[in-house]
Short mmCIF file of N, CA, C and O in Angstrom, two decimals:
data_model
loop_
_atom_site.label_atom_id
_atom_site.label_comp_id
_atom_site.label_asym_id
_atom_site.label_seq_id
_atom_site.Cartn_x
_atom_site.Cartn_y
_atom_site.Cartn_z
N ILE X 1 91.10 86.28 92.79
CA ILE X 1 92.35 85.54 92.73
C ILE X 1 92.80 85.28 94.15
O ILE X 1 92.85 86.19 94.96
N ARG X 2 93.17 84.05 94.42
CA ARG X 2 93.59 83.69 95.76
C ARG X 2 94.81 82.78 95.65
O ARG X 2 94.81 81.83 94.89
N ALA X 3 95.84 83.07 96.41
CA ALA X 3 97.07 82.29 96.35
C ALA X 3 97.31 81.61 97.69
O ALA X 3 96.77 82.01 98.71
N THR X 4 98.10 80.56 97.67
CA THR X 4 98.46 79.85 98.89
C THR X 4 99.97 79.85 99.03
O THR X 4 100.67 79.56 98.08
N LEU X 5 100.45 80.16 100.22
CA LEU X 5 101.88 80.15 100.48
C LEU X 5 102.23 78.85 101.19
O LEU X 5 101.96 78.68 102.37
N THR X 6 102.84 77.91 100.49
CA THR X 6 103.13 76.61 101.07
C THR X 6 104.17 76.68 102.18
O THR X 6 104.16 75.87 103.09
N ALA X 7 105.05 77.66 102.13
CA ALA X 7 106.08 77.78 103.16
C ALA X 7 105.50 78.11 104.52
O ALA X 7 106.14 77.92 105.54
N THR X 8 104.28 78.60 104.56
CA THR X 8 103.66 78.95 105.83
C THR X 8 102.64 77.90 106.26
O THR X 8 101.78 78.17 107.07
N GLY X 9 102.73 76.72 105.70
CA GLY X 9 101.82 75.66 106.10
C GLY X 9 100.49 75.73 105.37
O GLY X 9 99.45 75.43 105.94
N ASP X 10 100.51 76.12 104.10
CA ASP X 10 99.30 76.20 103.29
C ASP X 10 98.25 77.14 103.87
O ASP X 10 97.06 76.83 103.87
N MET X 11 98.69 78.27 104.37
CA MET X 11 97.76 79.28 104.87
C MET X 11 97.37 80.17 103.69
O MET X 11 98.24 80.74 103.04
N PRO X 12 96.09 80.30 103.39
CA PRO X 12 95.70 81.14 102.25
C PRO X 12 95.92 82.61 102.55
O PRO X 12 95.76 83.06 103.68
N THR X 13 96.32 83.34 101.52
CA THR X 13 96.45 84.78 101.68
C THR X 13 95.04 85.37 101.68
O THR X 13 94.11 84.78 101.14
N PRO X 14 94.86 86.53 102.28
CA PRO X 14 93.54 87.15 102.30
C PRO X 14 93.03 87.42 100.88
O PRO X 14 93.79 87.84 100.01
N ALA X 15 91.75 87.18 100.67
CA ALA X 15 91.15 87.46 99.36
C ALA X 15 91.30 88.93 99.03
O ALA X 15 91.18 89.79 99.90
N GLY X 16 91.59 89.22 97.79
CA GLY X 16 91.72 90.60 97.35
C GLY X 16 93.08 91.21 97.58
O GLY X 16 93.28 92.39 97.33
N THR X 17 94.04 90.41 98.04
CA THR X 17 95.39 90.92 98.30
C THR X 17 96.36 90.31 97.30
O THR X 17 96.31 89.12 97.02
N CYS X 18 97.25 91.13 96.76
CA CYS X 18 98.28 90.62 95.86
C CYS X 18 99.63 91.21 96.27
O CYS X 18 99.70 92.17 97.02
N LEU X 19 100.67 90.57 95.79
CA LEU X 19 102.03 90.96 96.13
C LEU X 19 102.85 91.07 94.85
O LEU X 19 102.62 90.33 93.91
N CYS X 20 103.82 91.98 94.83
CA CYS X 20 104.75 92.02 93.71
C CYS X 20 106.11 92.49 94.23
O CYS X 20 106.20 93.19 95.22
N GLY X 21 107.15 92.03 93.56
CA GLY X 21 108.51 92.36 93.95
C GLY X 21 109.38 91.12 93.89
O GLY X 21 108.90 90.01 93.67
N ASP X 22 110.66 91.30 94.10
CA ASP X 22 111.61 90.21 94.10
C ASP X 22 112.11 89.98 95.52
O ASP X 22 112.33 90.92 96.27
N VAL X 23 112.31 88.71 95.88
CA VAL X 23 112.79 88.36 97.21
C VAL X 23 114.24 87.91 97.10
O VAL X 23 114.56 87.02 96.32
N GLY X 24 115.12 88.54 97.90
CA GLY X 24 116.52 88.16 97.94
C GLY X 24 116.75 87.00 98.89
O GLY X 24 115.87 86.61 99.66
N LEU X 25 117.94 86.43 98.85
CA LEU X 25 118.28 85.27 99.68
C LEU X 25 118.21 85.57 101.17
O LEU X 25 117.95 84.68 101.97
N ALA X 26 118.43 86.81 101.56
CA ALA X 26 118.39 87.18 102.97
C ALA X 26 116.99 87.62 103.41
O ALA X 26 116.81 88.10 104.53
N GLY X 27 116.00 87.47 102.53
CA GLY X 27 114.64 87.84 102.87
C GLY X 27 114.29 89.28 102.59
O GLY X 27 113.20 89.73 102.93
N GLU X 28 115.19 90.01 101.95
CA GLU X 28 114.89 91.40 101.61
C GLU X 28 113.99 91.43 100.37
O GLU X 28 114.07 90.57 99.51
N ILE X 29 113.12 92.41 100.34
CA ILE X 29 112.24 92.62 99.19
C ILE X 29 112.87 93.71 98.35
O ILE X 29 113.01 94.84 98.79
N ARG X 30 113.25 93.34 97.14
CA ARG X 30 113.94 94.28 96.25
C ARG X 30 112.94 95.05 95.40
O ARG X 30 111.89 94.53 95.04
N GLN X 31 113.32 96.26 95.06
CA GLN X 31 112.46 97.10 94.23
C GLN X 31 112.21 96.44 92.88
O GLN X 31 113.12 95.85 92.30
N GLY X 32 110.98 96.56 92.43
CA GLY X 32 110.59 95.99 91.14
C GLY X 32 110.50 97.06 90.07
O GLY X 32 110.61 98.25 90.35
N THR X 33 110.29 96.62 88.86
CA THR X 33 110.13 97.55 87.75
C THR X 33 108.66 97.66 87.40
O THR X 33 107.85 96.82 87.76
N ARG X 34 108.32 98.74 86.71
CA ARG X 34 106.96 98.96 86.22
C ARG X 34 105.90 98.82 87.32
O ARG X 34 104.88 98.19 87.14
N ILE X 35 106.18 99.41 88.47
CA ILE X 35 105.28 99.25 89.62
C ILE X 35 103.93 99.92 89.39
O ILE X 35 102.89 99.38 89.79
N GLU X 36 103.92 101.07 88.75
CA GLU X 36 102.65 101.78 88.53
C GLU X 36 101.68 100.96 87.67
O GLU X 36 100.51 100.81 88.04
N PRO X 37 102.12 100.38 86.55
CA PRO X 37 101.20 99.55 85.77
C PRO X 37 100.74 98.30 86.54
O PRO X 37 99.61 97.84 86.38
N ARG X 38 101.59 97.78 87.38
CA ARG X 38 101.21 96.61 88.18
C ARG X 38 100.11 96.96 89.18
O ARG X 38 99.17 96.20 89.39
N ILE X 39 100.24 98.12 89.81
CA ILE X 39 99.21 98.58 90.75
C ILE X 39 97.90 98.81 90.01
O ILE X 39 96.83 98.39 90.46
N SER X 40 97.98 99.44 88.85
CA SER X 40 96.78 99.71 88.05
C SER X 40 96.09 98.41 87.65
O SER X 40 94.86 98.30 87.71
N GLU X 41 96.86 97.42 87.23
CA GLU X 41 96.28 96.15 86.81
C GLU X 41 95.64 95.43 87.99
O GLU X 41 94.56 94.85 87.85
N ALA X 42 96.28 95.46 89.14
CA ALA X 42 95.70 94.84 90.34
C ALA X 42 94.37 95.50 90.68
O ALA X 42 93.40 94.83 91.04
N GLU X 43 94.32 96.82 90.54
CA GLU X 43 93.09 97.57 90.80
C GLU X 43 91.99 97.15 89.82
O GLU X 43 90.85 96.91 90.21
N LYS X 44 92.35 97.04 88.53
CA LYS X 44 91.38 96.62 87.50
C LYS X 44 90.84 95.23 87.77
O LYS X 44 89.69 94.94 87.46
N LEU X 45 91.66 94.36 88.34
CA LEU X 45 91.25 92.99 88.64
C LEU X 45 90.42 92.89 89.91
O LEU X 45 89.99 91.82 90.30
N GLY X 46 90.24 94.02 90.59
CA GLY X 46 89.40 94.04 91.78
C GLY X 46 90.13 93.80 93.09
O GLY X 46 89.50 93.59 94.12
N MET X 47 91.46 93.84 93.05
CA MET X 47 92.23 93.68 94.29
C MET X 47 91.98 94.88 95.19
O MET X 47 91.81 96.00 94.72
N THR X 48 91.94 94.64 96.49
CA THR X 48 91.70 95.72 97.44
C THR X 48 92.98 96.15 98.15
O THR X 48 93.02 97.19 98.77
N SER X 49 94.03 95.32 98.06
CA SER X 49 95.29 95.60 98.75
C SER X 49 96.44 95.02 97.93
O SER X 49 96.32 93.95 97.34
N ILE X 50 97.55 95.74 97.92
CA ILE X 50 98.76 95.25 97.24
C ILE X 50 99.95 95.51 98.14
O ILE X 50 100.04 96.54 98.82
N ILE X 51 100.86 94.55 98.20
CA ILE X 51 102.11 94.68 98.96
C ILE X 51 103.23 94.81 97.94
O ILE X 51 103.39 93.95 97.07
N ILE X 52 103.98 95.90 98.05
CA ILE X 52 105.05 96.18 97.10
C ILE X 52 106.36 96.46 97.85
O ILE X 52 106.35 96.70 99.05
N PRO X 53 107.49 96.46 97.13
CA PRO X 53 108.77 96.78 97.77
C PRO X 53 108.79 98.21 98.30
O PRO X 53 108.21 99.12 97.70
N ALA X 54 109.45 98.40 99.43
CA ALA X 54 109.59 99.72 100.04
C ALA X 54 110.25 100.69 99.06
O ALA X 54 111.11 100.31 98.27
N ASN X 55 109.83 101.92 99.14
CA ASN X 55 110.37 103.01 98.32
C ASN X 55 110.11 102.87 96.84
O ASN X 55 110.69 103.58 96.04
N ASN X 56 109.24 101.96 96.43
CA ASN X 56 108.95 101.78 95.02
C ASN X 56 107.97 102.84 94.50
O ASN X 56 107.71 102.90 93.30
N LEU X 57 107.43 103.66 95.39
CA LEU X 57 106.46 104.66 94.97
C LEU X 57 107.05 106.05 94.75
O LEU X 57 106.31 106.99 94.49
N LYS X 58 108.36 106.16 94.83
CA LYS X 58 108.99 107.47 94.66
C LYS X 58 108.61 108.07 93.31
O LYS X 58 108.77 107.44 92.27
N GLY X 59 108.03 109.26 93.36
CA GLY X 59 107.65 109.96 92.14
C GLY X 59 106.36 109.49 91.50
O GLY X 59 106.02 109.92 90.41
N ILE X 60 105.63 108.61 92.16
CA ILE X 60 104.37 108.09 91.62
C ILE X 60 103.20 108.69 92.39
O ILE X 60 103.18 108.67 93.61
N ASP X 61 102.23 109.21 91.65
CA ASP X 61 101.04 109.79 92.26
C ASP X 61 100.06 108.67 92.59
O ASP X 61 99.59 107.96 91.71
N THR X 62 99.75 108.50 93.87
CA THR X 62 98.83 107.45 94.30
C THR X 62 97.46 108.00 94.68
O THR X 62 96.60 107.24 95.11
N SER X 63 97.26 109.30 94.50
CA SER X 63 95.95 109.87 94.84
C SER X 63 94.89 109.34 93.89
O SER X 63 95.16 109.09 92.71
N GLY X 64 93.71 109.13 94.42
CA GLY X 64 92.63 108.62 93.61
C GLY X 64 92.61 107.11 93.45
O GLY X 64 91.75 106.57 92.77
N ARG X 65 93.54 106.43 94.06
CA ARG X 65 93.57 104.96 93.99
C ARG X 65 92.57 104.37 94.96
O ARG X 65 92.37 104.88 96.06
N THR X 66 91.94 103.29 94.56
CA THR X 66 91.01 102.59 95.45
C THR X 66 91.69 101.44 96.16
O THR X 66 91.18 100.93 97.15
N ILE X 67 92.85 101.03 95.69
CA ILE X 67 93.58 99.91 96.28
C ILE X 67 94.49 100.42 97.41
O ILE X 67 95.07 101.50 97.30
N LYS X 68 94.56 99.67 98.49
CA LYS X 68 95.45 100.04 99.60
C LYS X 68 96.85 99.55 99.24
O LYS X 68 97.05 98.38 98.92
N ILE X 69 97.82 100.45 99.31
CA ILE X 69 99.20 100.13 98.94
C ILE X 69 100.05 100.05 100.20
O ILE X 69 100.13 101.00 100.97
N ASN X 70 100.67 98.88 100.41
CA ASN X 70 101.55 98.65 101.56
C ASN X 70 102.96 98.43 101.06
O ASN X 70 103.18 97.59 100.18
N GLU X 71 103.92 99.15 101.62
CA GLU X 71 105.32 98.98 101.24
C GLU X 71 106.06 98.21 102.33
O GLU X 71 105.90 98.52 103.51
N VAL X 72 106.86 97.22 101.92
CA VAL X 72 107.63 96.42 102.87
C VAL X 72 109.07 96.29 102.37
O VAL X 72 109.33 96.37 101.18
N SER X 73 110.00 96.06 103.31
CA SER X 73 111.39 95.86 102.92
C SER X 73 111.90 94.46 103.25
O SER X 73 112.96 94.07 102.79
N LYS X 74 111.15 93.71 104.05
CA LYS X 74 111.53 92.34 104.44
C LYS X 74 110.33 91.41 104.31
O LYS X 74 109.19 91.84 104.47
N VAL X 75 110.60 90.14 104.08
CA VAL X 75 109.54 89.14 103.99
C VAL X 75 108.73 89.11 105.27
O VAL X 75 107.50 88.97 105.23
N GLU X 76 109.39 89.26 106.41
CA GLU X 76 108.69 89.22 107.69
C GLU X 76 107.60 90.29 107.77
O GLU X 76 106.53 90.07 108.33
N GLU X 77 107.89 91.47 107.21
CA GLU X 77 106.90 92.55 107.22
C GLU X 77 105.68 92.17 106.38
O GLU X 77 104.54 92.44 106.78
N ALA X 78 105.91 91.54 105.25
CA ALA X 78 104.81 91.10 104.40
C ALA X 78 103.97 90.05 105.12
O ALA X 78 102.75 90.10 105.08
N PHE X 79 104.63 89.10 105.78
CA PHE X 79 103.89 88.06 106.53
C PHE X 79 103.05 88.68 107.64
O PHE X 79 101.93 88.25 107.86
N ARG X 80 103.59 89.69 108.32
CA ARG X 80 102.81 90.36 109.38
C ARG X 80 101.56 91.01 108.80
O ARG X 80 100.47 90.93 109.38
N LEU X 81 101.71 91.65 107.64
CA LEU X 81 100.54 92.28 107.01
C LEU X 81 99.52 91.23 106.56
O LEU X 81 98.32 91.44 106.67
N LEU X 82 100.00 90.11 106.06
CA LEU X 82 99.12 89.08 105.52
C LEU X 82 98.42 88.26 106.60
O LEU X 82 97.26 87.91 106.46
N PHE X 83 99.14 87.92 107.67
CA PHE X 83 98.64 86.91 108.60
C PHE X 83 98.44 87.38 110.03
O PHE X 83 98.19 86.58 110.92
N ALA X 84 98.57 88.69 110.28
CA ALA X 84 98.40 89.19 111.65
C ALA X 84 96.96 89.48 111.96
O ALA X 84 96.13 89.63 111.16
#
């Protein structure tokens, strides 16, 4: 699965990377619901990296995961991870 972000000039996101969460008007990434099933599904689909809202992993066991989990609190942080 590969997505394109038109706001960045049609730059493709890296293959194997997915994102989840809600974006606020000020560019903050808000915590999402059901984060553990989302990570599991991304892993099943063969994703190698996922970007999720900061602090969304509280109380969740991530040991044994093959997917790299990145937590961000601002859109700028996600862009740095995706395009740096």
